[in-house]
Amino acid sequence: MFAADSGCWFTQKVLCWRAAASVAWSVLLLPASTAAFVVLSKLSVLHPVQMFADCVSVLLSAGSVFSFVLLAGVIIMVGFLTFEYYTVIPSIACSKVALLGQLLHPRQLLYCLAHGVMGVVVGWSCAVTIGYRYERLAYLCPQKDRDGLLHMCLNEHHLLLLLEGGFVGLSHSLLGVIQNLNYVSFGTVQQHKYLCFKASLPLAAKCSAAQAFYSVRNFVLLYFFLGHIPRAWMCKSLSLHLDSSAHPLDSISGLLDLSLLYLLWISATYLLFSWYMTLLLFRIFVTEAYSFPVQSTFTEEAPQCLPKVLSEKQPMILKFLALQDLSLLSQHSPSRRSQVFSLSQPGGHPHNWNAISKECLSLLADLTQRLVSYHETVATNGRTKSLSSGSDRKTSSESSGTEDLASCRPTFLMKTPASVFLRSVGAGPQSPLTSPFTPDLDSPFASPTLRQLTSPVDPGSPWHGVVQSPHVMRRAPKLWSTSTDSQRNGSPPASPATLPTPKPESSKPSFLAQFFQNRREQVKHFMAKRMLVMYLFTKLPEASSQALFADGQAHIWALDGLSYLVQASFTEDQFGVVQTTLPSILSSMLLLQEAVDRHFKLPHASSKPVRSTISLGDSSHKTLRFALRATLKTAIYRITTTFGAHLHAVQLSAEHRKRLQHFLEYKE
Amino acid sequence: MCSLTLFPPPLPDGQTTLCESNNELLSGSNTQNASPMSLHFPRESLKLHSRTESSSKAAFLDHSETLWMRSAAAWRDGGLPGLLNEITDSNSEVPKWLAVGSGCILALLRWISSFHSSLFPHLTLSSEDMIAEFSQVLNWSDCVVRAFAWHPHTDKFAVALLDESIKIYNPKSTTTPTLKHRLQRNVAAMQWKPLCASALAVACQNCVLVWHVDPCSLSARPSSSCAQVLSHPCHAPVTSIAWSPSGALLLSASPMDTSMMVWDVAAESCVPLQRVGGGGVTFLSWSPDGSHVLASTPSALFRVWETRMWTCERWPCLKGRCQSGCWSPDGSRLLFAVEGETVIYALTFAGAPDISTSSLKGPQAAAVVADLSETTFHTEDGDLIVGGEIQSLAWDPRGERLAVLLKGDPQVTNRPAIIAVFKTRTSPIFELLPCGFVQGEPGVEPRLMQFHPNFQHGALLTVCWSSGRIAHVPFYFLTSAVPLVGLSGSPSLLHPLERPADFASQSLFTELLS
């Protein structure tokens, strides 16, 4: 994320400072949680005075100061890792094997390793703080050996705490992948940071206690079976002896020590709580609304203005914050809205509005395109493929499973064929249209309909005969007309190559390709019969639908921003700059509405996700598609209620006019 | 500023108010077909539930379950108190020390909670009593029509009845969908989602239901899968809900919960906004421009939230809790009534939501704008006492008529509940003028009222009477302001108006006087 050229100022000037502030706050809060941990670890109801004296002496000792410095270092490291690994678009695994791939990604392994090491460090600090029998790794053996020499013996209690810290750290980082802990979501309502923090504090405490309970349970089970391995290794590498008089801890009687279990649980809770705190503070700080200037009088500040920032791709959070700011300004601030509607001083062009509306419309068109291609992939379900490649016969479930892999790469959404294609259409001619697209056509994951979309549909093609639903036929060409439409309104030079060049060879595969196709099918058939493979490769229900809407928050803000601006333009737009784009805004919203409606008719798309149990992992990405559907409808209603009968004067196609009439009559 | 004396005297017995035309309220005596639009729900036609939930639960409890299963179920249903209760009840199966110990802990918990509820006496009420206490409906528990909601954009409305069903009436369609749901019990309030054709939020005893009733569907009984259930632990009973005017958020409030919930309905997620003082939230009202929310508590305290950063302003009252409130159409003025007092207060807010600072720049004190203390009218049928405490307030969407539902006294025959209507004017200065009383058939009292959100010819007040009749009283007048299109944050354009001069002479309240 540091590599980006134009968004770099934001990372340097804002993001880093926000991250630093969040880490600083979590370090500042560390003494409080440490004190609570000390009190809980020394808890004795019968001797409160003794307990108090113990706590004070521990907190003021030199060892605890050292361990505190160490813990602060751990917190800073955790904060740094959070900053490096956070994402605003959740990565949704569509199958078990994809999840496995995420877990075994080298970057992820590094993350887990770091957390494991930090867990050991925290475990050591806990052991030192607790004191008593946990304090040292080695002690003088009570018995002399045969030669009458005193030896150092391994303190298994200490080792247990160290291992537990490492285990909890590891399991925290692994669970983080499954629960999407590094996904940063934006809140429903704006609140002050302190209030946000105060509200989320009980949740963090509850989550860490619950998570610590499960982790300790798993750890104790693991230690019971495999505890002798690390113990023997420790003894060997540090040339320590085992105390034969002490009871070994990897036995039932050794582990069923209530005070030991309590201390294990408390230290795991402490570890998780301090890390969750860091995570929460980071989320709160980094998602705080940032107010971008709409226009600036100085040219050097122009890249920091909203219209420019909106079109940035890296870092992704910059785009999200810009869209959030757009939606906030469109709702709450008339003075900034007036800047959006203003004309440039020499020339009188509405540059601000053009840039903003163009970016929002391209976002919407992007989503529409993604939905349409996904829908057609699922709806045609391999039937067209069998025609286009001759001997392709697949069971429907299998084909949908593999084809979904194409759409199930949320992190690489920008690289899926459809979006690459669309982006180049919407964002102007940075590259020839067909060149990024051609390799995808030949890739096994490219959907047949996509190939169809790239070539103009002629009635004579074999594809034409197979399509059962008339929608597919009607929609496909129309979509292109919108994207050209939005472009025509957005940027003055309309690219001549809005329709891609036809690819006639895609319908006539060569002999070699056909051979490979057959081989691949045979391998697939063979694999499909094995249980484990099927288990790993079957797609999780509704995950592909979630993945499609993974960055839905951006679209929600774009819809909000556009609709509020259009609503405000009814009274505030003095020069009528919005009127020129109103037809394309309406038609792209209606197109998206149509695509979303059709998407929700698919199985699993409208099924609600199961309420997750207590966890800090944000599950709001699972419901983004519902939020988007509601926002879209509200956005269209906002425009129709504001303009009312005036909308009849807007240039729209007959079908859209009909649709709009439904909205005007409140029948949607 | 005694104000009710300036009102035209109430109608004689047998006369009902029909409409306002040419600045006077017209009445008629023919009650049978006075208004063909009115609906009637006789109490006898409704099939009422006679059993309560707890009794049926006891009848069906399977006692062959093991103690563990029952304990787990009790833990799930009732938390720690439920678990302790279960253990104490089944003292034959558990060790004696456990039963005695859990009994002691339970007693301790109850003692602590009784201490807590001595601070906030409303916590001792049962949930039905609580809804009745804090509802905007007069005498809610006895009311046939428990809630009423006009759709904000069209001419359809929803009616919640005593038999826990909701009916939706639409003049453009012949079907009247009836909504029933297992969780739809003791409906305290309903509201349609703005900028949406289909979503209706219903405040129920244990949750908030959001129904999605397709306006084109011909089904007379939408299935319960059309309803979203929004529930949060300890957030019951819900006594008030409010949609944001932009349709994005839903607020819900419960007197048992110190936090009010901000729901993202589509995602079914909520953000609690907690402020401990007051002991709960009873009534919510979102200003029409979306910038402020009134939240009253069971104590003598209410809050005005600002919706940009969700900070709030505390308003302690002297006498009692804030019973009802309503906002002027531009969101700059709040009228509210306090329990135990017979006056209407006004607060004025500088309606500049553009300020980047989140703090409210509100007024310093509330001004009394109307005094509704008891006034005796001498009519042909004897003396009639009008006035007293206020049950609810409603302001029409143009800001020209203010309806006040006065509680009356059911013990005294000549002190009925009555609706007093004021003419109001918000610009250039705020003024209140008397209009008249809205009365129904003899022996029938108003229970609940609401203005139609977009009536073309003036204002339309819908009144639900204790007989089960729903009647509409139109107020025909020429509006002075352009119809508001619901622009949040933008000042509405106001044209200078021409008004008959004779009203200025009998004006009850103007800002110039106070």
Short mmCIF file of C-alpha atoms in Angstrom, two decimals, chain A residues 197-554:
data_model
loop_
_atom_site.label_atom_id
_atom_site.label_comp_id
_atom_site.label_asym_id
_atom_site.label_seq_id
_atom_site.Cartn_x
_atom_site.Cartn_y
_atom_site.Cartn_z
CA PHE A 197 -14.59 3.06 22.35
CA LYS A 198 -16.66 3.08 25.50
CA ALA A 199 -19.47 1.23 23.76
CA SER A 200 -17.19 -1.46 22.38
CA LEU A 201 -15.23 -2.03 25.57
CA PRO A 202 -17.69 -4.50 27.17
CA LEU A 203 -17.83 -6.46 23.93
CA ALA A 204 -14.04 -6.72 23.84
CA ALA A 205 -13.94 -7.93 27.43
CA LYS A 206 -16.68 -10.48 26.79
CA CYS A 207 -15.09 -11.72 23.57
CA SER A 208 -11.65 -12.05 25.06
CA ALA A 209 -12.95 -13.97 28.06
CA ALA A 210 -14.96 -16.35 25.88
CA GLN A 211 -12.20 -16.79 23.34
CA ALA A 212 -9.64 -17.35 26.10
CA PHE A 213 -11.85 -20.05 27.58
CA TYR A 214 -11.99 -21.99 24.33
CA SER A 215 -8.30 -21.47 23.63
CA VAL A 216 -7.29 -22.69 27.08
CA ARG A 217 -9.54 -25.72 26.72
CA ASN A 218 -7.92 -26.61 23.42
CA PHE A 219 -4.48 -25.91 24.77
CA VAL A 220 -4.96 -28.09 27.82
CA LEU A 221 -6.16 -30.95 25.66
CA LEU A 222 -3.22 -30.52 23.34
CA TYR A 223 -0.76 -30.37 26.22
CA PHE A 224 -2.25 -33.45 27.76
CA PHE A 225 -1.48 -35.47 24.65
CA LEU A 226 1.62 -33.78 23.28
CA GLY A 227 3.03 -32.02 26.32
CA HIS A 228 6.02 -34.30 26.68
CA ILE A 229 7.50 -33.18 23.35
CA PRO A 230 8.19 -29.51 24.19
CA ARG A 231 9.18 -30.48 27.71
CA ALA A 232 11.77 -32.95 26.54
CA TRP A 233 13.02 -30.53 23.93
CA MET A 234 13.36 -27.77 26.50
CA CYS A 235 15.26 -30.05 28.86
CA LYS A 236 17.57 -31.18 26.12
CA SER A 237 18.33 -27.81 24.60
CA LEU A 238 18.86 -26.05 27.91
CA SER A 239 20.42 -29.11 29.58
CA LEU A 240 17.93 -29.02 32.40
CA HIS A 241 16.71 -31.95 34.39
CA LEU A 242 13.26 -33.10 35.16
CA ASP A 243 12.30 -32.98 38.77
CA SER A 244 11.31 -36.51 39.60
CA SER A 245 9.58 -35.47 42.80
CA ALA A 246 7.34 -32.96 41.05
CA HIS A 247 4.20 -34.20 39.44
CA PRO A 248 4.32 -34.04 35.62
CA LEU A 249 1.77 -31.64 34.27
CA ASP A 250 0.67 -33.62 31.23
CA SER A 251 -1.45 -35.90 33.32
CA ILE A 252 -5.03 -35.63 34.43
CA SER A 253 -4.17 -34.89 38.03
CA GLY A 254 -1.53 -32.36 36.99
CA LEU A 255 -3.85 -30.41 34.73
CA LEU A 256 -6.88 -30.59 36.97
CA ASP A 257 -5.42 -27.94 39.20
CA LEU A 258 -8.06 -25.25 39.55
CA SER A 259 -5.69 -22.44 40.39
CA LEU A 260 -3.49 -23.36 37.44
CA LEU A 261 -6.45 -23.42 35.07
CA TYR A 262 -7.70 -20.13 36.45
CA LEU A 263 -4.31 -18.50 35.93
CA LEU A 264 -4.08 -19.90 32.42
CA TRP A 265 -7.49 -18.50 31.60
CA ILE A 266 -6.74 -15.11 33.17
CA SER A 267 -3.47 -14.71 31.32
CA ALA A 268 -5.05 -15.76 28.02
CA THR A 269 -7.84 -13.27 28.61
CA TYR A 270 -5.32 -10.57 29.37
CA LEU A 271 -3.38 -11.31 26.22
CA LEU A 272 -6.44 -11.33 24.00
CA PHE A 273 -7.95 -8.28 25.66
CA SER A 274 -4.87 -6.14 25.12
CA TRP A 275 -4.70 -7.22 21.50
CA TYR A 276 -8.40 -6.74 20.88
CA MET A 277 -8.08 -3.31 22.43
CA THR A 278 -5.39 -2.41 19.93
CA LEU A 279 -7.52 -3.73 17.11
CA LEU A 280 -10.61 -1.86 18.23
CA LEU A 281 -8.74 1.39 18.68
CA PHE A 282 -7.19 0.97 15.27
CA ARG A 283 -10.59 0.38 13.69
CA ILE A 284 -12.09 3.38 15.44
CA PHE A 285 -9.25 5.69 14.53
CA VAL A 286 -8.84 4.62 10.96
CA THR A 287 -12.52 4.74 10.06
CA GLU A 288 -13.04 8.20 11.47
CA ALA A 289 -14.61 10.42 8.84
CA TYR A 290 -12.11 12.59 7.00
CA SER A 291 -13.22 15.79 5.40
CA PHE A 292 -11.65 16.30 1.99
CA PRO A 293 -11.83 19.76 0.45
CA VAL A 294 -14.14 19.86 -2.56
CA GLN A 295 -11.98 22.32 -4.40
CA SER A 296 -8.85 24.17 -3.59
CA THR A 297 -7.49 27.49 -4.69
CA PHE A 298 -3.96 26.13 -4.85
CA THR A 299 -3.04 23.78 -7.65
CA GLU A 300 -0.64 21.75 -5.52
CA GLU A 301 -3.51 20.77 -3.28
CA ALA A 302 -5.62 19.63 -6.20
CA PRO A 303 -4.73 15.93 -5.79
CA GLN A 304 -6.09 16.09 -2.25
CA CYS A 305 -9.49 17.34 -3.32
CA LEU A 306 -12.52 15.11 -3.29
CA PRO A 307 -13.02 14.74 -7.07
CA LYS A 308 -9.45 13.54 -7.54
CA VAL A 309 -9.35 11.39 -4.46
CA LEU A 310 -12.54 9.57 -5.43
CA SER A 311 -10.90 8.08 -8.47
CA GLU A 312 -7.85 6.82 -6.56
CA LYS A 313 -7.42 3.10 -6.37
CA GLN A 314 -4.68 2.82 -3.78
CA PRO A 315 -4.88 2.76 -0.87
CA MET A 316 -8.39 1.38 -0.94
CA ILE A 317 -9.33 3.02 2.32
CA LEU A 318 -8.72 6.39 0.73
CA LYS A 319 -11.46 5.71 -1.79
CA PHE A 320 -13.75 4.49 0.97
CA LEU A 321 -13.15 7.53 3.14
CA ALA A 322 -13.68 9.79 0.15
CA LEU A 323 -16.98 8.11 -0.64
CA GLN A 324 -18.01 8.33 2.98
CA ASP A 325 -17.17 12.00 2.98
CA LEU A 326 -19.18 12.44 -0.20
CA SER A 327 -22.23 10.83 1.34
CA LEU A 328 -21.86 12.92 4.51
CA LEU A 329 -21.42 16.20 2.69
CA SER A 330 -24.35 15.49 0.45
CA GLN A 331 -26.55 14.97 3.50
CA HIS A 332 -25.34 17.47 5.99
CA SER A 333 -23.53 20.40 4.52
CA PRO A 334 -25.15 22.88 2.14
CA SER A 335 -22.00 24.97 1.81
CA ARG A 336 -19.91 22.08 0.54
CA ARG A 337 -22.76 20.99 -1.74
CA SER A 338 -22.73 24.42 -3.30
CA GLN A 339 -19.05 23.89 -4.10
CA VAL A 340 -19.94 20.66 -5.85
CA PHE A 341 -22.55 22.43 -7.96
CA SER A 342 -20.30 25.38 -8.73
CA LEU A 343 -18.75 26.16 -12.11
CA SER A 344 -15.06 26.57 -12.75
CA GLN A 345 -14.05 30.19 -12.79
CA PRO A 346 -12.54 30.57 -16.24
CA GLY A 347 -14.58 28.49 -18.61
CA GLY A 348 -17.63 27.73 -16.55
CA HIS A 349 -17.42 23.98 -16.54
CA PRO A 350 -18.88 21.94 -13.68
CA HIS A 351 -15.66 20.00 -13.19
CA ASN A 352 -16.37 19.02 -9.62
CA TRP A 353 -19.79 17.57 -10.34
CA ASN A 354 -18.59 15.87 -13.51
CA ALA A 355 -15.74 14.14 -11.77
CA ILE A 356 -17.84 13.06 -8.81
CA SER A 357 -20.80 11.83 -10.80
CA LYS A 358 -18.58 10.06 -13.29
CA GLU A 359 -16.77 8.15 -10.58
CA CYS A 360 -19.98 7.20 -8.79
CA LEU A 361 -21.64 6.10 -12.01
CA SER A 362 -18.66 4.00 -12.99
CA LEU A 363 -18.81 2.32 -9.59
CA LEU A 364 -22.48 1.52 -10.13
CA ALA A 365 -21.90 0.32 -13.67
CA ASP A 366 -19.07 -1.85 -12.40
CA LEU A 367 -21.36 -3.54 -9.93
CA THR A 368 -24.12 -3.93 -12.50
CA GLN A 369 -21.71 -5.54 -14.88
CA ARG A 370 -20.40 -7.87 -12.22
CA LEU A 371 -23.92 -8.91 -11.24
CA VAL A 372 -25.06 -9.48 -14.78
CA SER A 373 -22.10 -11.62 -15.69
CA TYR A 374 -22.40 -13.61 -12.48
CA HIS A 375 -26.07 -14.12 -13.03
CA GLU A 376 -25.57 -15.34 -16.53
CA THR A 377 -22.82 -17.65 -15.44
CA VAL A 378 -25.14 -19.24 -12.94
CA ALA A 379 -28.25 -19.13 -15.06
CA THR A 380 -26.74 -20.71 -18.15
CA ASN A 381 -24.85 -23.10 -15.94
CA GLY A 382 -22.62 -24.82 -18.43
CA ARG A 383 -25.16 -25.30 -21.16
CA THR A 384 -23.63 -22.77 -23.46
CA LYS A 385 -20.22 -24.11 -22.71
CA SER A 386 -21.16 -27.50 -23.99
CA LEU A 387 -22.05 -25.93 -27.27
CA SER A 388 -19.08 -23.70 -27.56
CA SER A 389 -16.51 -26.33 -26.77
CA GLY A 390 -18.24 -29.30 -28.24
CA SER A 391 -17.66 -32.22 -25.88
CA ASP A 392 -18.00 -30.45 -22.60
CA ARG A 393 -20.37 -32.31 -20.34
CA LYS A 394 -20.51 -31.51 -16.71
CA THR A 395 -22.87 -31.96 -13.87
CA SER A 396 -24.45 -28.72 -12.91
CA SER A 397 -23.26 -28.61 -9.34
CA GLU A 398 -19.72 -29.19 -10.31
CA SER A 399 -19.69 -26.59 -12.98
CA SER A 400 -21.18 -23.97 -10.77
CA GLY A 401 -18.59 -24.84 -8.18
CA THR A 402 -15.70 -24.29 -10.46
CA GLU A 403 -17.07 -21.37 -12.29
CA ASP A 404 -17.69 -19.57 -9.09
CA LEU A 405 -14.02 -19.57 -8.45
CA ALA A 406 -13.85 -16.83 -11.01
CA SER A 407 -16.13 -14.58 -9.07
CA CYS A 408 -14.92 -15.68 -5.69
CA ARG A 409 -11.78 -13.69 -5.47
CA PRO A 410 -12.88 -10.73 -3.47
CA THR A 411 -9.41 -9.41 -2.89
CA PHE A 412 -8.74 -9.55 -6.55
CA LEU A 413 -12.10 -8.25 -7.55
CA MET A 414 -10.50 -5.57 -9.55
CA LYS A 415 -8.82 -8.24 -11.56
CA THR A 416 -11.84 -10.31 -12.43
CA PRO A 417 -12.47 -10.17 -16.12
CA ALA A 418 -15.63 -8.15 -15.90
CA SER A 419 -14.28 -5.45 -13.70
CA VAL A 420 -11.02 -5.10 -15.54
CA PHE A 421 -12.98 -4.63 -18.64
CA LEU A 422 -15.44 -2.23 -17.17
CA ARG A 423 -12.87 -0.20 -15.37
CA SER A 424 -11.05 0.45 -18.54
CA VAL A 425 -14.29 1.57 -20.09
CA GLY A 426 -15.29 3.77 -17.20
CA ALA A 427 -11.98 5.23 -16.21
CA GLY A 428 -10.90 6.28 -19.62
CA PRO A 429 -8.52 4.85 -22.14
CA GLN A 430 -5.45 3.90 -20.15
CA SER A 431 -5.00 0.67 -22.04
CA PRO A 432 -6.38 -0.92 -25.14
CA LEU A 433 -9.65 -2.47 -24.29
CA THR A 434 -9.09 -5.97 -25.45
CA SER A 435 -5.56 -6.51 -24.26
CA PRO A 436 -6.27 -7.08 -20.54
CA PHE A 437 -9.25 -9.10 -21.49
CA THR A 438 -7.90 -11.55 -23.99
CA PRO A 439 -6.02 -13.86 -21.64
CA ASP A 440 -9.04 -14.16 -19.43
CA LEU A 441 -11.10 -15.42 -22.30
CA ASP A 442 -8.83 -18.35 -22.74
CA SER A 443 -8.55 -19.07 -19.06
CA PRO A 444 -10.67 -21.95 -17.83
CA PHE A 445 -12.52 -19.75 -15.40
CA ALA A 446 -13.85 -17.27 -17.86
CA SER A 447 -17.55 -17.72 -18.10
CA PRO A 448 -19.03 -18.54 -21.47
CA THR A 449 -21.40 -15.65 -21.24
CA LEU A 450 -18.53 -13.32 -20.80
CA ARG A 451 -17.17 -14.49 -24.07
CA GLN A 452 -20.54 -13.87 -25.51
CA LEU A 453 -20.63 -10.42 -24.04
CA THR A 454 -17.39 -9.48 -25.65
CA SER A 455 -18.61 -10.47 -29.05
CA PRO A 456 -21.68 -8.88 -30.48
CA VAL A 457 -24.59 -11.25 -30.33
CA ASP A 458 -25.58 -12.29 -33.76
CA PRO A 459 -28.69 -14.36 -34.19
CA GLY A 460 -26.83 -16.98 -36.13
CA SER A 461 -24.47 -18.00 -33.38
CA PRO A 462 -25.09 -21.31 -31.63
CA TRP A 463 -25.39 -19.49 -28.34
CA HIS A 464 -28.44 -17.72 -29.55
CA GLY A 465 -30.45 -20.85 -29.91
CA VAL A 466 -29.83 -22.14 -26.42
CA VAL A 467 -30.80 -19.19 -24.37
CA GLN A 468 -34.10 -19.87 -22.79
CA SER A 469 -34.68 -16.70 -20.88
CA PRO A 470 -35.33 -13.72 -23.07
CA HIS A 471 -33.76 -11.49 -20.43
CA VAL A 472 -30.30 -12.61 -21.19
CA MET A 473 -30.72 -11.68 -24.78
CA ARG A 474 -32.24 -8.38 -24.09
CA ARG A 475 -29.98 -7.28 -21.30
CA ALA A 476 -26.61 -7.96 -22.67
CA PRO A 477 -26.49 -5.42 -25.47
CA LYS A 478 -28.27 -2.86 -23.37
CA LEU A 479 -25.63 -2.92 -20.74
CA TRP A 480 -23.08 -1.78 -23.14
CA SER A 481 -25.23 1.07 -24.14
CA THR A 482 -25.29 2.29 -20.57
CA SER A 483 -21.63 2.11 -20.06
CA THR A 484 -21.12 4.10 -23.20
CA ASP A 485 -23.80 6.41 -22.01
CA SER A 486 -22.13 7.12 -18.73
CA GLN A 487 -18.92 7.66 -20.47
CA ARG A 488 -20.38 10.01 -22.97
CA ASN A 489 -21.76 12.13 -20.20
CA GLY A 490 -18.72 11.90 -18.05
CA SER A 491 -15.75 12.55 -20.29
CA PRO A 492 -15.72 14.61 -23.44
CA PRO A 493 -13.67 12.34 -25.74
CA ALA A 494 -15.76 9.25 -26.28
CA SER A 495 -13.52 6.34 -27.02
CA PRO A 496 -14.38 4.76 -30.34
CA ALA A 497 -13.68 1.27 -29.02
CA THR A 498 -16.46 0.95 -26.49
CA LEU A 499 -17.56 -2.26 -28.07
CA PRO A 500 -14.77 -4.79 -28.02
CA THR A 501 -13.57 -6.40 -31.18
CA PRO A 502 -15.34 -9.63 -31.92
CA LYS A 503 -13.43 -12.82 -31.34
CA PRO A 504 -14.62 -15.33 -33.87
CA GLU A 505 -12.12 -18.01 -32.83
CA SER A 506 -13.78 -18.45 -29.47
CA SER A 507 -16.64 -20.33 -31.02
CA LYS A 508 -14.40 -22.71 -32.99
CA PRO A 509 -11.88 -24.28 -30.65
CA SER A 510 -8.85 -25.88 -32.15
CA PHE A 511 -8.26 -29.60 -31.94
CA LEU A 512 -5.53 -29.22 -29.35
CA ALA A 513 -7.70 -27.10 -27.11
CA GLN A 514 -10.44 -29.63 -27.38
CA PHE A 515 -8.08 -32.40 -26.40
CA PHE A 516 -6.99 -30.55 -23.29
CA GLN A 517 -10.55 -29.76 -22.51
CA ASN A 518 -11.40 -33.44 -22.56
CA ARG A 519 -8.46 -34.37 -20.37
CA ARG A 520 -9.42 -31.76 -17.87
CA GLU A 521 -12.94 -33.02 -17.76
CA GLN A 522 -11.74 -36.56 -17.13
CA VAL A 523 -9.56 -35.40 -14.27
CA LYS A 524 -12.49 -33.50 -12.86
CA HIS A 525 -14.74 -36.54 -13.04
CA PHE A 526 -12.14 -38.62 -11.32
CA MET A 527 -11.67 -36.08 -8.57
CA ALA A 528 -15.36 -35.54 -8.07
CA LYS A 529 -15.75 -39.08 -6.85
CA ARG A 530 -13.38 -38.62 -3.92
CA MET A 531 -15.08 -37.46 -0.77
CA LEU A 532 -12.34 -35.27 0.61
CA VAL A 533 -11.85 -33.44 -2.63
CA MET A 534 -15.54 -32.80 -2.89
CA TYR A 535 -15.58 -31.55 0.68
CA LEU A 536 -12.76 -29.16 -0.03
CA PHE A 537 -14.03 -27.93 -3.35
CA THR A 538 -17.77 -27.60 -2.88
CA LYS A 539 -18.58 -23.98 -2.56
CA LEU A 540 -20.04 -22.64 0.63
CA PRO A 541 -23.63 -21.47 0.18
CA GLU A 542 -24.15 -17.76 -0.32
CA ALA A 543 -20.42 -17.13 -0.08
CA SER A 544 -20.22 -16.28 -3.74
CA SER A 545 -23.07 -13.87 -3.26
CA GLN A 546 -21.26 -12.29 -0.35
CA ALA A 547 -18.11 -12.08 -2.37
CA LEU A 548 -19.90 -10.25 -5.16
CA PHE A 549 -20.96 -7.56 -2.73
CA ALA A 550 -17.75 -7.53 -0.72
CA ASP A 551 -17.07 -3.89 -1.50
CA GLY A 552 -20.75 -3.00 -1.30
CA GLN A 553 -20.12 -0.26 1.22
CA ALA A 554 -18.52 1.85 -1.50
#
